[in-house]
Amino acid sequence: MSPTQPSGHQADNQSPPFSGHNAFRSDPLLKDIASDMPRALRDDFETTGKFVASAEAQDLARIANRAVPELRTHDGFGNRIDQVDFHPSWHALMRRGVSIGLQGSVWEGKREEAGFAHQSRAIRFYLTAGLECGHLCPLTMTNASIAAIMASPRIEKSWAPLVVSRRYDSSNRPAMQKSGVTIGMGMTEKQGGTDVRANESVAVRAGEGVYRLEGHKWFMSAPMSDAFVMLAKTGDALSCFLVPRILEDGNLNGLRLQRLKDKLGNRSNASSEVEFSDTYGFLLGGEGEGIRTILDMVTLTRLDCALASAGMMRASLAEAVHHCRHRRVFGELLIDQPLMIRVLADLALDVAAATALSLRLARSFDNARDKPAEAAIARLMTPVIKYWVCKIAPSIIYEVMECMGGNGYVEERAAARHYREAPVNAIWEGSGNVMALDVLRVLTRGRELCDVALQSINDDLGAAGPRTVDVLRACMAVAERDEGASRMLTEQLALAAAAAELTRLGAGHVAEAFVETRLGGAWRSTYGMLDARFDARQIVDMLYPPAS
């Protein structure tokens, strides 16, 4: 008789795997925000919510971040190929993201999305961010690229249909021979970083609308994209170009990848350093109008930064609540212990605010064309929301890991990956200081836009509105005199707008607790500071309902 292997220790105090649920259906706030959208869109959200919470999808996310991209500059015969190899899990995530329109559904003009194009994509993006954010980087850039490509109708005519195509095509061929394309970005250089006006790359006219580029880029993300939106100088001013990776004759377009960045997070996605010469690009917009051309593109990517951060926070906290409902410590479930439930509730308030704010921004994008007030809100609140939502993500996800203890600190659980990922959204497309300076720019050059936003906050916030607006006006006056105070103004605007949106949504006890603790509370540096006036268990159960 063959000997039997001992079964090993069987733990009876571990939470069950956090999979098999529906991330949309289990998010009451998100369902409320989507409640006035067409049934077909809500069905799509349920489909996405089921996928991102499946064990299979979670495996794809885990593997894609373990099997990181690899650069091959040359083939076995010594020929330059500048190719980055990705694991099949990456391609599976990309294929799924493209199939649900994350790369360009806002430009499709579908009837069922009329009035909701940005919001419906935002919800799918938010849900997907809770699964894995690295693959969302090229999808974000592809979606936003249309805003720059539209500056040149001839280029738009040939490229836009491929961008909005819901067919993912990773083949290594010229763009016009493919069924769908992705677009990357190459803006920053070694000597300037965020200060793109210090760029040294140059472009010389080579034909009608075609330029020859020479220079380098310090961060060129998603280097296997089919083309890149790049800035280069034509004379003394920056111009914007669409630079294909492969020319129509099948030859490479002179983009020589130097190395891939060894990044803290965002590891499933490749970011590269690149040098180029005799590289051809199509002019987008006019010569010397590069900054103006990319502004709308950058605005769209900033929305996605906020959505991704909010989605990661929601998914991370949802797993922590799940853990605390099953884990016993000192004989009691963690969620029944006073300190723990107050930490979870305190976290839940900020996560709800981040969700509400990000989706409110998407709504302003949908309405900006027809409603000047919404356009004003979009202009001021984009840097405000990007600043606050992205900046709180690392601290929230850290606290989530602490709620889960060692179980949250290991790479088998998503929280560790989200924690490494969280800082990138605050850094990319403008760090905190850049966002605060943009808010100050609106204040000094378009004060009427600020007045519109303040009126909206006042109207939505109810009884607390007038007092809150008085505080904001005082902050504005300080920031006008002292540039160094612009972060204070930006954060106060974010908190006030979040409180107003939660109140408008009818979030009840959640909104009341947020108003009292964030607008009227004392200075806070950690979570768990709710006092006994607020029913912490009610807040958690309202935002994270127990499984039925």
Coordinates of C-alpha atoms in Angstrom, one line a residue:
M1 CA 0.0 0.0 0.0
S2 CA 1.5 3.3 -1.0
P3 CA 2.2 5.8 1.8
T4 CA -0.1 8.8 1.9
Q5 CA 1.2 12.4 2.0
P6 CA 0.2 14.4 5.0
S7 CA -2.5 16.9 4.1
G8 CA -0.8 19.8 5.9
H9 CA -2.3 22.3 8.2
Q10 CA -5.8 23.4 7.4
A11 CA -6.5 27.0 8.4
D12 CA -10.1 27.8 9.6
N13 CA -9.6 31.5 10.2
Q14 CA -8.8 32.8 6.7
S15 CA -11.2 34.8 4.6
P16 CA -12.5 33.0 1.5
P17 CA -11.1 34.2 -1.9
F18 CA -12.5 37.6 -2.9
S19 CA -13.8 36.6 -6.3
G20 CA -16.9 35.4 -8.0
H21 CA -19.0 38.4 -7.1
N22 CA -20.1 41.3 -9.3
A23 CA -18.1 44.5 -8.8
F24 CA -20.8 46.7 -10.3
R25 CA -23.8 45.1 -8.6
S26 CA -22.0 45.2 -5.2
D27 CA -21.3 48.9 -5.4
P28 CA -24.5 50.8 -4.4
L29 CA -23.0 54.3 -5.0
L30 CA -21.9 53.3 -8.6
K31 CA -25.4 51.8 -9.2
D32 CA -27.0 55.0 -8.1
I33 CA -24.8 57.1 -10.4
A34 CA -25.7 54.8 -13.3
S35 CA -29.4 54.6 -12.5
D36 CA -30.6 57.1 -15.0
M37 CA -28.6 55.6 -17.9
P38 CA -30.2 53.3 -20.5
R39 CA -30.7 49.7 -19.5
A40 CA -28.3 48.5 -22.2
L41 CA -25.5 50.4 -20.6
R42 CA -26.2 49.1 -17.2
D43 CA -26.2 45.6 -18.6
D44 CA -22.7 46.3 -20.0
F45 CA -21.6 47.5 -16.5
E46 CA -22.9 44.3 -15.0
T47 CA -21.0 42.3 -17.6
T48 CA -17.8 44.2 -16.8
G49 CA -18.4 43.9 -13.1
K50 CA -18.7 40.2 -13.3
F51 CA -15.5 39.8 -15.4
V52 CA -13.2 42.0 -13.3
A53 CA -14.2 40.1 -10.1
S54 CA -13.7 36.6 -11.6
A55 CA -10.9 34.4 -10.5
E56 CA -9.8 34.0 -14.1
A57 CA -9.4 37.8 -14.6
Q58 CA -7.6 38.2 -11.3
D59 CA -5.1 35.5 -12.5
L60 CA -4.5 37.5 -15.7
A61 CA -3.8 40.6 -13.7
R62 CA -1.4 38.8 -11.3
I63 CA 0.5 37.1 -14.1
A64 CA 0.8 40.2 -16.3
N65 CA 2.5 41.9 -13.4
R66 CA 4.9 39.0 -12.7
A67 CA 5.8 38.3 -16.3
V68 CA 6.9 41.8 -17.1
P69 CA 7.7 43.1 -20.7
E70 CA 11.1 42.4 -22.2
L71 CA 12.9 44.6 -24.7
R72 CA 14.7 43.0 -27.7
T73 CA 16.6 45.7 -29.6
H74 CA 18.1 43.2 -32.2
D75 CA 17.2 39.9 -33.7
G76 CA 19.4 36.9 -33.9
F77 CA 21.1 38.2 -37.1
G78 CA 22.0 41.6 -35.6
N79 CA 19.2 43.5 -37.2
R80 CA 17.6 46.3 -35.3
I81 CA 14.0 45.3 -34.3
D82 CA 13.2 47.5 -31.3
Q83 CA 10.5 45.1 -30.1
V84 CA 8.9 44.6 -26.7
D85 CA 7.5 41.2 -25.9
F86 CA 4.5 40.9 -23.6
H87 CA 3.0 37.9 -21.8
P88 CA -0.2 36.5 -23.3
S89 CA -2.0 37.7 -20.1
W90 CA -1.3 41.3 -21.1
H91 CA -2.7 40.7 -24.6
A92 CA -5.8 39.1 -23.0
L93 CA -6.4 42.1 -20.8
M94 CA -5.8 44.5 -23.7
R95 CA -8.2 42.5 -26.0
R96 CA -10.9 42.7 -23.3
G97 CA -10.3 46.5 -22.7
V98 CA -10.6 47.2 -26.4
S99 CA -13.7 45.1 -26.8
I100 CA -15.6 47.2 -24.3
G101 CA -14.4 50.5 -25.8
L102 CA -12.0 51.8 -23.3
Q103 CA -9.7 52.8 -26.2
G104 CA -12.3 55.1 -27.8
S105 CA -16.0 54.6 -27.2
V106 CA -16.5 58.3 -26.4
W107 CA -15.8 59.0 -30.1
E108 CA -18.2 56.3 -31.6
G109 CA -21.3 58.4 -31.4
K110 CA -23.6 55.4 -30.5
R111 CA -27.2 56.3 -30.0
E112 CA -27.6 54.5 -26.7
E113 CA -24.6 56.4 -25.2
A114 CA -26.0 59.9 -26.2
G115 CA -25.4 62.2 -23.3
F116 CA -23.5 59.5 -21.4
A117 CA -20.5 58.7 -23.6
H118 CA -17.9 59.8 -21.1
Q119 CA -19.8 58.6 -18.1
S120 CA -20.4 55.1 -19.5
R121 CA -16.8 54.7 -20.5
A122 CA -15.8 56.1 -17.1
I123 CA -17.7 53.4 -15.2
R124 CA -16.2 50.6 -17.3
F125 CA -12.8 52.1 -16.9
Y126 CA -13.3 52.5 -13.1
L127 CA -14.4 48.9 -12.7
T128 CA -11.5 47.7 -14.8
A129 CA -9.0 49.7 -12.8
G130 CA -10.0 47.7 -9.8
L131 CA -8.7 44.7 -11.6
E132 CA -5.4 45.9 -13.2
C133 CA -4.2 49.4 -14.2
G134 CA -1.1 48.8 -16.2
H135 CA -2.9 47.9 -19.4
L136 CA -5.2 50.9 -19.0
C137 CA -2.2 53.2 -19.7
P138 CA -2.2 52.5 -23.5
L139 CA -6.0 52.5 -23.6
T140 CA -6.1 55.9 -21.9
M141 CA -3.6 57.4 -24.4
T142 CA -5.4 55.9 -27.4
N143 CA -8.7 57.3 -26.3
A144 CA -7.2 60.7 -25.6
S145 CA -5.2 60.8 -28.8
I146 CA -8.3 61.5 -30.9
A147 CA -8.5 65.0 -29.3
A148 CA -5.1 65.8 -30.8
I149 CA -5.6 63.9 -34.1
M150 CA -8.7 65.9 -34.7
A151 CA -6.5 69.0 -35.2
S152 CA -5.6 67.6 -38.6
P153 CA -8.7 66.5 -40.5
R154 CA -6.6 64.6 -43.1
I155 CA -4.9 62.5 -40.4
E156 CA -8.2 62.1 -38.5
K157 CA -9.9 60.6 -41.6
S158 CA -7.3 57.8 -41.9
W159 CA -6.4 57.1 -38.3
A160 CA -9.6 57.8 -36.3
P161 CA -11.5 54.7 -37.6
L162 CA -8.6 52.5 -36.5
V163 CA -8.4 54.1 -33.1
V164 CA -12.1 53.6 -32.3
S165 CA -12.1 50.1 -33.7
R166 CA -13.0 47.5 -31.0
R167 CA -10.7 44.9 -32.5
Y168 CA -7.3 44.5 -30.7
D169 CA -4.5 43.9 -33.2
S170 CA -1.1 43.3 -31.7
S171 CA 0.5 42.3 -35.0
N172 CA 3.8 44.0 -36.0
R173 CA 2.6 45.6 -39.2
P174 CA 2.1 49.1 -40.6
A175 CA -0.9 50.8 -39.0
M176 CA -3.0 51.1 -42.2
Q177 CA -2.8 47.3 -42.6
K178 CA -4.3 46.6 -39.2
S179 CA -7.8 46.2 -37.9
G180 CA -7.2 48.4 -34.9
V181 CA -4.4 50.5 -33.5
T182 CA -3.2 51.9 -30.1
I183 CA -1.5 55.2 -29.7
G184 CA 1.2 56.1 -27.2
M185 CA 2.8 59.4 -26.1
G186 CA 6.2 60.9 -26.0
M187 CA 6.3 64.3 -24.4
T188 CA 9.0 64.6 -21.7
E189 CA 12.8 64.8 -22.2
K190 CA 15.8 64.3 -19.8
Q191 CA 16.5 68.0 -19.4
G192 CA 12.9 69.2 -18.8
G193 CA 10.5 66.6 -17.5
T194 CA 7.2 68.3 -16.9
D195 CA 8.6 71.5 -18.4
V196 CA 8.1 70.5 -22.0
R197 CA 9.0 74.0 -23.2
A198 CA 12.6 73.0 -22.4
N199 CA 12.3 70.2 -25.0
E200 CA 15.2 70.0 -27.5
S201 CA 13.9 67.5 -30.1
V202 CA 13.5 69.2 -33.5
A203 CA 11.3 68.6 -36.6
V204 CA 12.1 69.8 -40.1
R205 CA 9.5 70.0 -42.8
A206 CA 10.0 67.1 -45.3
G207 CA 6.8 67.4 -47.4
E208 CA 3.1 68.5 -47.2
G209 CA 2.2 67.9 -43.5
V210 CA 5.2 65.5 -43.0
Y211 CA 8.2 66.3 -40.9
R212 CA 11.5 64.6 -40.1
L213 CA 12.2 64.4 -36.3
E214 CA 15.4 64.1 -34.4
G215 CA 15.9 63.9 -30.6
H216 CA 14.9 61.8 -27.7
K217 CA 12.2 61.1 -25.1
W218 CA 12.8 60.2 -21.5
F219 CA 9.5 58.5 -20.9
M220 CA 7.7 57.0 -23.9
S221 CA 5.1 54.7 -22.5
A222 CA 3.6 51.7 -24.3
P223 CA 6.4 51.5 -26.9
M224 CA 4.7 48.9 -29.0
S225 CA 1.9 51.3 -29.8
D226 CA 1.3 51.8 -33.5
A227 CA 2.0 55.5 -33.3
F228 CA 2.9 58.2 -30.8
V229 CA 1.8 61.7 -30.1
M230 CA 5.1 63.7 -29.8
L231 CA 6.2 67.2 -29.2
A232 CA 9.2 68.6 -31.1
K233 CA 10.4 72.1 -32.0
T234 CA 9.8 73.7 -35.4
G235 CA 11.9 76.8 -35.1
D236 CA 11.6 78.2 -31.6
A237 CA 8.2 76.8 -30.8
L238 CA 6.8 73.4 -30.0
S239 CA 4.6 71.5 -32.5
C240 CA 2.7 68.3 -32.2
F241 CA 3.2 65.2 -34.4
L242 CA 1.7 61.8 -34.9
V243 CA 4.7 59.5 -35.3
P244 CA 4.1 56.0 -36.7
R245 CA 6.3 53.2 -35.3
I246 CA 6.4 51.3 -38.6
L247 CA 6.3 53.0 -42.0
E248 CA 3.9 52.0 -44.7
D249 CA 6.7 50.1 -46.5
G250 CA 7.2 47.9 -43.5
N251 CA 10.5 49.5 -42.3
L252 CA 10.9 50.8 -38.8
N253 CA 10.6 54.6 -38.4
G254 CA 13.9 55.3 -36.6
L255 CA 12.6 55.0 -33.0
R256 CA 15.5 53.3 -31.3
L257 CA 14.5 52.0 -27.8
Q258 CA 17.4 52.4 -25.4
R259 CA 15.9 50.6 -22.4
L260 CA 12.7 49.9 -20.5
K261 CA 12.2 51.8 -17.2
D262 CA 12.5 49.7 -14.1
K263 CA 9.4 51.2 -12.4
L264 CA 8.0 50.9 -8.9
G265 CA 4.6 49.9 -10.2
N266 CA 2.7 49.8 -13.5
R267 CA 4.9 46.8 -14.2
S268 CA 2.7 45.0 -16.7
N269 CA 3.1 48.0 -19.0
A270 CA 6.3 49.0 -20.6
S271 CA 7.8 52.5 -20.5
S272 CA 10.8 53.3 -22.5
E273 CA 13.6 55.7 -23.2
V274 CA 13.9 56.4 -26.9
E275 CA 16.2 58.2 -29.3
F276 CA 15.3 59.0 -32.9
S277 CA 16.6 60.5 -36.1
D278 CA 15.3 60.4 -39.7
T279 CA 12.0 59.7 -38.0
Y280 CA 8.9 60.9 -39.9
G281 CA 5.8 62.3 -38.3
F282 CA 2.5 64.0 -39.4
L283 CA 1.9 67.5 -38.1
L284 CA -1.2 67.8 -35.8
G285 CA -2.5 71.3 -35.8
G286 CA -0.4 74.2 -36.9
E287 CA 3.3 74.8 -36.5
G288 CA 4.2 76.2 -33.1
E289 CA 0.7 75.2 -31.7
G290 CA 1.9 72.0 -30.0
I291 CA 0.9 73.0 -26.4
R292 CA -2.5 74.1 -27.6
T293 CA -3.0 70.9 -29.6
I294 CA -2.3 68.5 -26.7
L295 CA -4.4 70.4 -24.1
D296 CA -7.7 68.6 -24.7
M297 CA -5.7 65.3 -24.9
V298 CA -4.1 65.9 -21.5
T299 CA -7.5 66.8 -20.0
L300 CA -8.9 63.4 -21.0
T301 CA -5.9 61.6 -19.5
R302 CA -6.3 63.5 -16.3
L303 CA -9.8 62.2 -16.0
D304 CA -8.6 58.7 -16.4
C305 CA -5.9 59.2 -13.7
A306 CA -8.7 60.1 -11.2
L307 CA -10.9 57.2 -12.4
A308 CA -8.1 54.7 -12.1
S309 CA -7.2 55.8 -8.6
A310 CA -10.8 55.7 -7.5
G311 CA -11.3 52.3 -8.9
M312 CA -8.2 50.9 -7.2
M313 CA -9.2 52.4 -3.9
R314 CA -12.7 50.9 -4.2
A315 CA -11.5 47.4 -5.1
S316 CA -8.8 47.5 -2.3
L317 CA -11.2 48.6 0.4
A318 CA -13.9 46.1 -0.8
E319 CA -11.4 43.3 -0.2
A320 CA -10.4 44.7 3.2
V321 CA -14.1 44.8 4.3
H322 CA -14.5 41.2 3.0
H323 CA -11.5 40.1 5.0
C324 CA -12.7 41.8 8.2
R325 CA -16.2 40.1 7.8
H326 CA -14.5 36.7 8.0
R327 CA -11.4 37.1 10.1
R328 CA -11.6 36.6 13.8
V329 CA -9.1 38.2 16.2
F330 CA -9.2 37.8 20.0
G331 CA -12.4 35.8 19.5
E332 CA -14.4 38.3 17.5
L333 CA -14.8 39.2 13.9
L334 CA -12.6 42.2 13.0
I335 CA -15.6 44.1 11.6
D336 CA -17.3 43.9 15.0
Q337 CA -14.4 45.6 16.8
P338 CA -14.8 49.3 17.4
L339 CA -11.4 50.5 16.2
M340 CA -11.5 48.5 13.0
I341 CA -15.0 49.5 12.0
R342 CA -14.2 53.1 12.4
V343 CA -11.1 52.8 10.3
L344 CA -13.1 51.1 7.6
A345 CA -15.9 53.7 7.7
D346 CA -13.4 56.6 7.6
L347 CA -11.7 55.1 4.6
A348 CA -15.1 54.4 3.0
L349 CA -16.0 58.1 3.2
D350 CA -13.0 59.2 1.1
V351 CA -13.4 56.3 -1.4
A352 CA -17.0 57.2 -1.9
A353 CA -16.0 60.9 -2.4
A354 CA -13.4 59.9 -4.9
T355 CA -15.9 57.8 -6.9
A356 CA -18.5 60.5 -6.8
L357 CA -16.1 63.2 -7.8
S358 CA -14.5 61.3 -10.7
L359 CA -17.9 60.4 -12.2
R360 CA -19.1 64.0 -11.7
L361 CA -16.2 65.1 -13.8
A362 CA -17.1 62.6 -16.5
R363 CA -20.6 64.1 -16.5
S364 CA -19.3 67.6 -17.0
F365 CA -17.4 66.3 -20.0
D366 CA -20.6 64.9 -21.5
N367 CA -22.5 68.2 -20.9
A368 CA -19.7 70.7 -21.6
R369 CA -20.6 71.3 -25.3
D370 CA -24.2 72.4 -24.6
K371 CA -23.9 73.8 -21.1
P372 CA -21.4 76.6 -20.5
A373 CA -21.7 76.0 -16.7
E374 CA -20.6 72.4 -17.2
A375 CA -17.7 73.5 -19.4
A376 CA -16.6 75.8 -16.6
I377 CA -16.8 73.0 -14.1
A378 CA -14.8 70.7 -16.3
R379 CA -12.0 73.3 -16.8
L380 CA -11.6 74.1 -13.1
M381 CA -12.4 70.8 -11.5
T382 CA -10.2 68.6 -13.8
P383 CA -6.9 69.6 -12.0
V384 CA -8.7 69.8 -8.6
I385 CA -10.1 66.2 -8.9
K386 CA -7.0 64.8 -10.4
Y387 CA -5.0 66.3 -7.6
W388 CA -7.0 65.1 -4.7
V389 CA -8.2 61.7 -5.8
C390 CA -4.8 60.6 -7.0
K391 CA -3.0 62.0 -4.0
I392 CA -5.1 60.1 -1.4
A393 CA -4.8 56.7 -3.1
P394 CA -1.5 55.6 -1.7
S395 CA -2.4 56.4 1.9
I396 CA -5.8 54.7 1.6
I397 CA -4.4 51.6 0.0
Y398 CA -1.7 51.4 2.6
E399 CA -4.3 51.6 5.4
V400 CA -6.2 48.9 3.6
M401 CA -3.2 46.6 3.7
E402 CA -2.9 47.3 7.4
C403 CA -6.5 46.3 7.9
M404 CA -5.6 43.0 6.3
G405 CA -2.3 42.6 8.1
G406 CA 0.2 40.3 6.5
N407 CA -2.4 39.0 4.2
G408 CA -2.6 42.3 2.5
Y409 CA 1.2 42.7 2.2
V410 CA 1.9 39.7 -0.1
E411 CA 1.9 39.8 -3.9
E412 CA -0.8 37.1 -4.1
R413 CA -3.3 39.7 -3.0
A414 CA -4.3 42.6 -5.2
A415 CA -3.7 45.3 -2.5
A416 CA 0.1 45.0 -2.8
R417 CA -0.1 45.6 -6.5
H418 CA -2.5 48.5 -6.2
Y419 CA -0.2 50.0 -3.6
R420 CA 2.7 50.0 -5.9
E421 CA 0.6 51.3 -8.7
A422 CA -1.1 54.1 -6.8
P423 CA 1.6 56.8 -7.0
V424 CA 1.8 56.8 -10.8
N425 CA -1.5 58.6 -11.3
A426 CA -0.5 61.5 -9.1
I427 CA 2.8 61.8 -11.0
W428 CA 1.7 61.2 -14.6
E429 CA 0.1 64.0 -16.5
G430 CA 1.0 66.6 -13.9
S431 CA 2.1 66.1 -10.3
G432 CA 0.4 67.8 -7.4
N433 CA 2.2 71.1 -7.8
V434 CA 1.4 71.2 -11.5
M435 CA -2.3 70.6 -10.8
A436 CA -2.3 73.4 -8.1
L437 CA -0.7 75.8 -10.5
D438 CA -3.3 75.0 -13.1
V439 CA -6.0 75.8 -10.6
L440 CA -4.3 79.1 -9.8
R441 CA -4.1 79.7 -13.6
V442 CA -7.9 79.4 -13.8
L443 CA -8.4 81.6 -10.8
T444 CA -6.2 84.4 -12.3
R445 CA -7.2 84.2 -15.9
G446 CA -10.8 83.0 -15.7
R447 CA -12.3 84.0 -12.4
E448 CA -15.8 83.7 -13.8
L449 CA -15.2 79.9 -14.2
C450 CA -14.5 79.7 -10.5
D451 CA -17.7 81.6 -9.7
V452 CA -19.7 79.1 -11.7
A453 CA -18.1 76.2 -9.9
L454 CA -18.7 77.8 -6.5
Q455 CA -22.4 78.4 -7.4
S456 CA -22.7 74.7 -8.3
I457 CA -21.2 73.7 -4.9
N458 CA -23.5 76.1 -3.1
D459 CA -26.6 74.8 -4.8
D460 CA -25.8 71.1 -4.3
L461 CA -24.5 71.3 -0.7
G462 CA -27.6 72.6 0.8
A463 CA -27.5 74.2 4.3
A464 CA -23.7 74.0 4.4
G465 CA -23.3 75.6 1.1
P466 CA -23.0 79.4 1.9
R467 CA -20.5 78.8 4.8
T468 CA -18.4 76.5 2.6
V469 CA -18.4 78.9 -0.3
D470 CA -17.2 81.7 2.1
V471 CA -14.3 79.5 3.1
L472 CA -13.4 78.8 -0.5
R473 CA -13.5 82.5 -1.4
A474 CA -11.2 83.2 1.4
C475 CA -8.8 80.5 0.2
M476 CA -8.9 82.0 -3.3
A477 CA -8.0 85.4 -2.0
V478 CA -5.0 83.9 -0.1
A479 CA -3.9 82.0 -3.2
E480 CA -4.1 85.1 -5.4
R481 CA -1.6 86.8 -3.1
D482 CA 0.5 83.7 -2.3
E483 CA 1.2 81.1 -5.0
G484 CA 2.5 78.7 -2.3
A485 CA -1.1 78.5 -0.9
S486 CA -2.5 77.0 -4.1
R487 CA -2.4 73.5 -2.8
M488 CA -4.6 74.5 0.2
L489 CA -7.1 76.0 -2.3
T490 CA -7.0 72.9 -4.5
E491 CA -7.7 70.6 -1.6
Q492 CA -10.5 72.7 -0.2
L493 CA -12.2 72.8 -3.6
A494 CA -11.9 69.0 -3.9
L495 CA -13.4 68.4 -0.4
A496 CA -16.2 70.9 -0.9
A497 CA -17.1 69.5 -4.4
A498 CA -17.0 66.0 -3.0
A499 CA -19.4 66.9 -0.2
A500 CA -21.7 68.7 -2.7
E501 CA -21.8 65.7 -5.0
L502 CA -22.4 63.2 -2.3
T503 CA -25.2 65.4 -1.0
R504 CA -26.7 65.8 -4.5
L505 CA -26.7 62.0 -5.0
G506 CA -28.7 61.6 -1.8
A507 CA -26.0 59.7 0.0
G508 CA -27.6 60.5 3.4
H509 CA -25.6 59.4 6.4
V510 CA -22.5 59.1 4.2
A511 CA -22.8 62.6 2.9
E512 CA -23.5 64.0 6.4
A513 CA -20.5 62.3 7.9
F514 CA -18.3 63.5 5.1
V515 CA -19.5 67.1 5.5
E516 CA -19.0 67.1 9.2
T517 CA -15.6 65.4 9.2
R518 CA -14.0 66.8 6.1
L519 CA -15.4 70.3 5.9
G520 CA -16.0 71.0 9.6
G521 CA -13.5 68.6 11.3
A522 CA -10.1 69.1 12.8
W523 CA -6.8 68.5 11.0
R524 CA -6.4 64.8 10.3
S525 CA -3.3 62.8 9.2
T526 CA -4.5 59.2 9.5
Y527 CA -7.8 57.2 9.3
G528 CA -10.0 56.0 12.0
M529 CA -10.9 59.4 13.5
L530 CA -14.7 59.2 13.3
D531 CA -16.3 59.8 16.6
A532 CA -19.3 58.1 18.1
R533 CA -21.8 60.6 16.5
F534 CA -21.5 58.6 13.2
D535 CA -22.7 55.1 12.8
A536 CA -19.6 53.5 11.4
R537 CA -21.2 50.1 10.8
Q538 CA -24.0 51.7 8.9
I539 CA -21.6 53.6 6.6
V540 CA -19.7 50.4 5.8
D541 CA -22.7 48.3 5.2
M542 CA -24.3 51.0 3.1
L543 CA -21.3 51.3 0.8
Y544 CA -20.1 47.7 1.0
P545 CA -23.2 45.6 1.5
P546 CA -22.7 42.1 3.0
A547 CA -23.0 39.3 0.5
S548 CA -26.5 37.9 0.5

